[in-house]
mmCIF file of C-alpha atoms in Angstrom:
data_model
loop_
_atom_site.group_PDB
_atom_site.id
_atom_site.type_symbol
_atom_site.label_atom_id
_atom_site.label_comp_id
_atom_site.label_asym_id
_atom_site.label_seq_id
_atom_site.Cartn_x
_atom_site.Cartn_y
_atom_site.Cartn_z
ATOM 1 C CA UNK A 1 0.179 -0.133 0.397
ATOM 2 C CA UNK A 2 1.761 3.765 -0.949
ATOM 3 C CA UNK A 3 0.763 5.801 1.391
ATOM 4 C CA UNK A 4 2.241 9.179 2.263
ATOM 5 C CA UNK A 5 3.957 8.418 4.675
ATOM 6 C CA UNK A 6 5.753 5.256 2.876
ATOM 7 C CA UNK A 7 4.840 1.805 1.621
ATOM 8 C CA UNK A 8 2.966 -0.847 4.233
ATOM 9 C CA UNK A 9 2.584 -4.728 3.247
ATOM 10 C CA UNK A 10 -0.306 -6.038 4.174
ATOM 11 C CA UNK A 11 -0.210 -10.237 4.292
ATOM 12 C CA UNK A 12 -3.456 -11.047 6.080
ATOM 13 C CA UNK A 13 -2.712 -10.409 9.557
ATOM 14 C CA UNK A 14 -0.565 -7.209 10.268
ATOM 15 C CA UNK A 15 1.184 -4.257 8.114
ATOM 16 C CA UNK A 16 4.479 -3.946 7.538
ATOM 17 C CA UNK A 17 5.513 -0.832 7.185
ATOM 18 C CA UNK A 18 8.966 0.099 4.636
ATOM 19 C CA UNK A 19 10.424 4.058 5.746
ATOM 20 C CA UNK A 20 13.574 4.997 4.438
ATOM 21 C CA UNK A 21 16.892 4.970 6.384
ATOM 22 C CA UNK A 22 20.081 6.522 5.372
ATOM 23 C CA UNK A 23 22.382 3.574 7.065
ATOM 24 C CA UNK A 24 21.150 1.480 5.102
ATOM 25 C CA UNK A 25 22.301 1.581 1.085
ATOM 26 C CA UNK A 26 19.085 -1.606 0.920
ATOM 27 C CA UNK A 27 15.715 0.874 2.230
ATOM 28 C CA UNK A 28 13.252 2.501 0.328
ATOM 29 C CA UNK A 29 13.877 5.998 -0.856
ATOM 30 C CA UNK A 30 11.580 7.997 -0.534
ATOM 31 C CA UNK A 31 8.252 9.372 1.501
ATOM 32 C CA UNK A 32 5.284 9.650 -0.349
ATOM 33 C CA UNK A 33 3.995 6.614 -2.493
ATOM 34 C CA UNK A 34 2.236 7.752 -6.334
ATOM 35 C CA UNK A 35 3.007 4.571 -7.348
ATOM 36 C CA UNK A 36 2.635 0.932 -7.784
ATOM 37 C CA UNK A 37 3.428 -1.748 -9.948
ATOM 38 C CA UNK A 38 4.593 -5.456 -10.446
ATOM 39 C CA UNK A 39 6.766 -6.804 -12.829
ATOM 40 C CA UNK A 40 5.988 -10.292 -14.405
ATOM 41 C CA UNK A 41 8.536 -11.297 -11.906
ATOM 42 C CA UNK A 42 7.476 -10.223 -8.962
ATOM 43 C CA UNK A 43 9.425 -7.125 -8.892
ATOM 44 C CA UNK A 44 7.497 -4.638 -7.271
ATOM 45 C CA UNK A 45 7.902 -0.855 -8.772
ATOM 46 C CA UNK A 46 7.776 2.527 -6.215
ATOM 47 C CA UNK A 47 7.352 5.216 -7.554
ATOM 48 C CA UNK A 48 8.024 7.451 -4.930
ATOM 49 C CA UNK A 49 9.211 11.249 -3.833
ATOM 50 C CA UNK A 50 10.822 12.811 -3.846
ATOM 51 C CA UNK A 51 11.973 12.021 -7.496
ATOM 52 C CA UNK A 52 12.435 8.464 -6.669
ATOM 53 C CA UNK A 53 12.504 5.207 -8.484
ATOM 54 C CA UNK A 54 12.618 2.732 -6.798
ATOM 55 C CA UNK A 55 12.568 -1.398 -6.855
ATOM 56 C CA UNK A 56 11.403 -4.517 -4.079
ATOM 57 C CA UNK A 57 13.172 -7.378 -4.877
ATOM 58 C CA UNK A 58 11.136 -10.017 -2.619
ATOM 59 C CA UNK A 59 13.089 -13.095 -2.716
ATOM 60 C CA UNK A 60 16.307 -10.775 -0.964
ATOM 61 C CA UNK A 61 14.111 -8.421 0.701
ATOM 62 C CA UNK A 62 15.308 -5.248 -0.296
ATOM 63 C CA UNK A 63 14.978 -2.193 -2.306
ATOM 64 C CA UNK A 64 16.667 -0.354 -5.699
ATOM 65 C CA UNK A 65 17.541 2.387 -6.510
ATOM 66 C CA UNK A 66 17.004 3.974 -10.025
ATOM 67 C CA UNK A 67 18.277 7.365 -10.884
ATOM 68 C CA UNK A 68 15.641 9.317 -13.515
ATOM 69 C CA UNK A 69 16.153 12.738 -13.011
ATOM 70 C CA UNK A 70 19.079 13.255 -15.391
ATOM 71 C CA UNK A 71 17.640 11.897 -18.343
ATOM 72 C CA UNK A 72 14.489 13.706 -17.897
ATOM 73 C CA UNK A 73 14.709 18.422 -18.561
ATOM 74 C CA UNK A 74 13.256 19.877 -16.465
ATOM 75 C CA UNK A 75 13.676 23.150 -14.139
ATOM 76 C CA UNK A 76 16.257 22.184 -10.707
ATOM 77 C CA UNK A 77 13.376 22.866 -8.655
ATOM 78 C CA UNK A 78 10.539 21.184 -9.921
ATOM 79 C CA UNK A 79 10.243 17.135 -8.299
ATOM 80 C CA UNK A 80 9.025 14.643 -10.967
ATOM 81 C CA UNK A 81 6.982 11.584 -10.272
ATOM 82 C CA UNK A 82 7.402 8.178 -11.983
ATOM 83 C CA UNK A 83 3.091 8.386 -11.215
ATOM 84 C CA UNK A 84 2.159 5.598 -14.475
ATOM 85 C CA UNK A 85 3.936 2.160 -14.453
ATOM 86 C CA UNK A 86 3.098 -0.435 -17.571
ATOM 87 C CA UNK A 87 4.890 -3.707 -18.915
ATOM 88 C CA UNK A 88 4.126 -5.107 -22.607
ATOM 89 C CA UNK A 89 5.109 -8.625 -23.723
ATOM 90 C CA UNK A 90 8.666 -8.612 -23.796
ATOM 91 C CA UNK A 91 9.584 -7.613 -20.120
ATOM 92 C CA UNK A 92 9.987 -3.946 -21.092
ATOM 93 C CA UNK A 93 8.870 -1.739 -18.895
ATOM 94 C CA UNK A 94 7.854 1.386 -19.265
ATOM 95 C CA UNK A 95 7.931 4.858 -17.236
ATOM 96 C CA UNK A 96 5.600 7.694 -17.714
ATOM 97 C CA UNK A 97 7.078 10.764 -15.753
ATOM 98 C CA UNK A 98 4.926 13.944 -14.721
ATOM 99 C CA UNK A 99 5.729 17.147 -12.113
ATOM 100 C CA UNK A 100 2.932 17.600 -8.813
ATOM 101 C CA UNK A 101 2.248 20.904 -10.220
ATOM 102 C CA UNK A 102 1.680 19.122 -14.144
ATOM 103 C CA UNK A 103 4.909 22.022 -15.364
ATOM 104 C CA UNK A 104 6.028 20.374 -18.862
ATOM 105 C CA UNK A 105 8.925 18.096 -18.361
ATOM 106 C CA UNK A 106 10.184 15.915 -20.942
ATOM 107 C CA UNK A 107 11.041 13.254 -22.473
ATOM 108 C CA UNK A 108 8.512 11.803 -20.078
ATOM 109 C CA UNK A 109 7.952 8.017 -21.324
ATOM 110 C CA UNK A 110 11.470 6.461 -19.787
ATOM 111 C CA UNK A 111 11.891 2.023 -20.038
ATOM 112 C CA UNK A 112 14.000 -0.372 -19.124
ATOM 113 C CA UNK A 113 14.479 -3.516 -20.869
ATOM 114 C CA UNK A 114 13.960 -7.463 -19.321
ATOM 115 C CA UNK A 115 18.003 -7.859 -20.099
ATOM 116 C CA UNK A 116 19.704 -4.526 -18.871
ATOM 117 C CA UNK A 117 19.649 -2.615 -16.155
ATOM 118 C CA UNK A 118 19.137 0.871 -17.013
ATOM 119 C CA UNK A 119 16.832 3.114 -17.900
ATOM 120 C CA UNK A 120 16.124 4.785 -21.025
ATOM 121 C CA UNK A 121 14.518 7.812 -22.617
ATOM 122 C CA UNK A 122 11.760 6.492 -25.248
ATOM 123 C CA UNK A 123 13.523 8.246 -28.885
ATOM 124 C CA UNK A 124 10.692 8.877 -30.785
ATOM 125 C CA UNK A 125 11.078 8.430 -34.909
ATOM 126 C CA UNK A 126 10.507 11.816 -35.531
ATOM 127 C CA UNK A 127 10.982 15.378 -33.592
ATOM 128 C CA UNK A 128 7.273 14.496 -32.196
ATOM 129 C CA UNK A 129 8.317 15.315 -27.764
ATOM 130 C CA UNK A 130 7.587 13.030 -25.094
ATOM 131 C CA UNK A 131 5.753 15.517 -21.808
ATOM 132 C CA UNK A 132 4.170 14.543 -19.080
ATOM 133 C CA UNK A 133 2.596 10.870 -19.517
ATOM 134 C CA UNK A 134 -0.235 11.156 -16.837
ATOM 135 C CA UNK A 135 -1.655 7.136 -18.164
ATOM 136 C CA UNK A 136 -0.107 4.121 -19.140
ATOM 137 C CA UNK A 137 -2.342 1.094 -20.358
ATOM 138 C CA UNK A 138 -1.670 -2.395 -22.025
ATOM 139 C CA UNK A 139 -4.626 -4.033 -23.763
ATOM 140 C CA UNK A 140 -5.264 -7.278 -24.858
ATOM 141 C CA UNK A 141 -3.461 -8.015 -27.571
ATOM 142 C CA UNK A 142 -0.200 -6.422 -26.017
ATOM 143 C CA UNK A 143 0.099 -3.828 -27.688
ATOM 144 C CA UNK A 144 0.732 -0.510 -25.169
ATOM 145 C CA UNK A 145 -1.725 3.478 -25.194
ATOM 146 C CA UNK A 146 0.086 5.978 -23.343
ATOM 147 C CA UNK A 147 -1.896 10.066 -22.965
ATOM 148 C CA UNK A 148 0.439 13.017 -22.347
ATOM 149 C CA UNK A 149 -0.249 16.068 -22.765
ATOM 150 C CA UNK A 150 1.275 15.391 -25.939
ATOM 151 C CA UNK A 151 -1.460 13.717 -27.196
ATOM 152 C CA UNK A 152 -2.824 9.993 -27.461
ATOM 153 C CA UNK A 153 0.369 7.341 -28.196
ATOM 154 C CA UNK A 154 0.331 3.541 -29.163
ATOM 155 C CA UNK A 155 3.535 1.303 -28.823
ATOM 156 C CA UNK A 156 2.509 -1.907 -30.955
ATOM 157 C CA UNK A 157 4.367 -5.598 -30.016
ATOM 158 C CA UNK A 158 7.309 -4.348 -31.910
ATOM 159 C CA UNK A 159 7.735 -1.033 -30.201
ATOM 160 C CA UNK A 160 6.744 1.075 -32.670
ATOM 161 C CA UNK A 161 5.212 3.832 -31.940
ATOM 162 C CA UNK A 162 1.791 5.431 -32.613
ATOM 163 C CA UNK A 163 0.628 9.165 -32.977
ATOM 164 C CA UNK A 164 -3.103 8.774 -32.381
ATOM 165 C CA UNK A 165 -3.791 12.035 -31.501
ATOM 166 C CA UNK A 166 -0.992 14.542 -30.721
ATOM 167 C CA UNK A 167 -1.679 17.978 -29.647
ATOM 168 C CA UNK A 168 2.243 18.755 -30.078
ATOM 169 C CA UNK A 169 1.292 22.738 -32.321
ATOM 170 C CA UNK A 170 -0.835 23.962 -29.447
ATOM 171 C CA UNK A 171 3.562 23.516 -27.619
#
């Protein structure tokens, strides 16, 4: 359970709280939990404030952090949030980036491939900038759909991006 005061796990009998411990590198980072996602390996991905992406390994019972702020163009005083996540059929996990107050940031779609331990920006074939992703889902066919300040997009099962409705001309 993501809360404004850390992460909690309920096992049917009791709650266990997870908090940041500066003396423990395997603890969760961040306090406000904005998003949770369980991948197909059973790992729990946690987007938390201020500007953290954690993954919890339930086998080893430890957290790991992924730095992503350097991948996003944003003013120094803007807090970035991983507020939506989704996994495709090939194990690629997509992370949608937004801000607390809707400040425009880009590129706002990141991903991590199953066999690569780095986060990467989702690059577009043209000059389109993907700004502030705030909804993402996978359909029954395995396509990834996302809604952003730049419009509505689909990433097909081969990884090709299509603009369904682009609002890029408005910016």
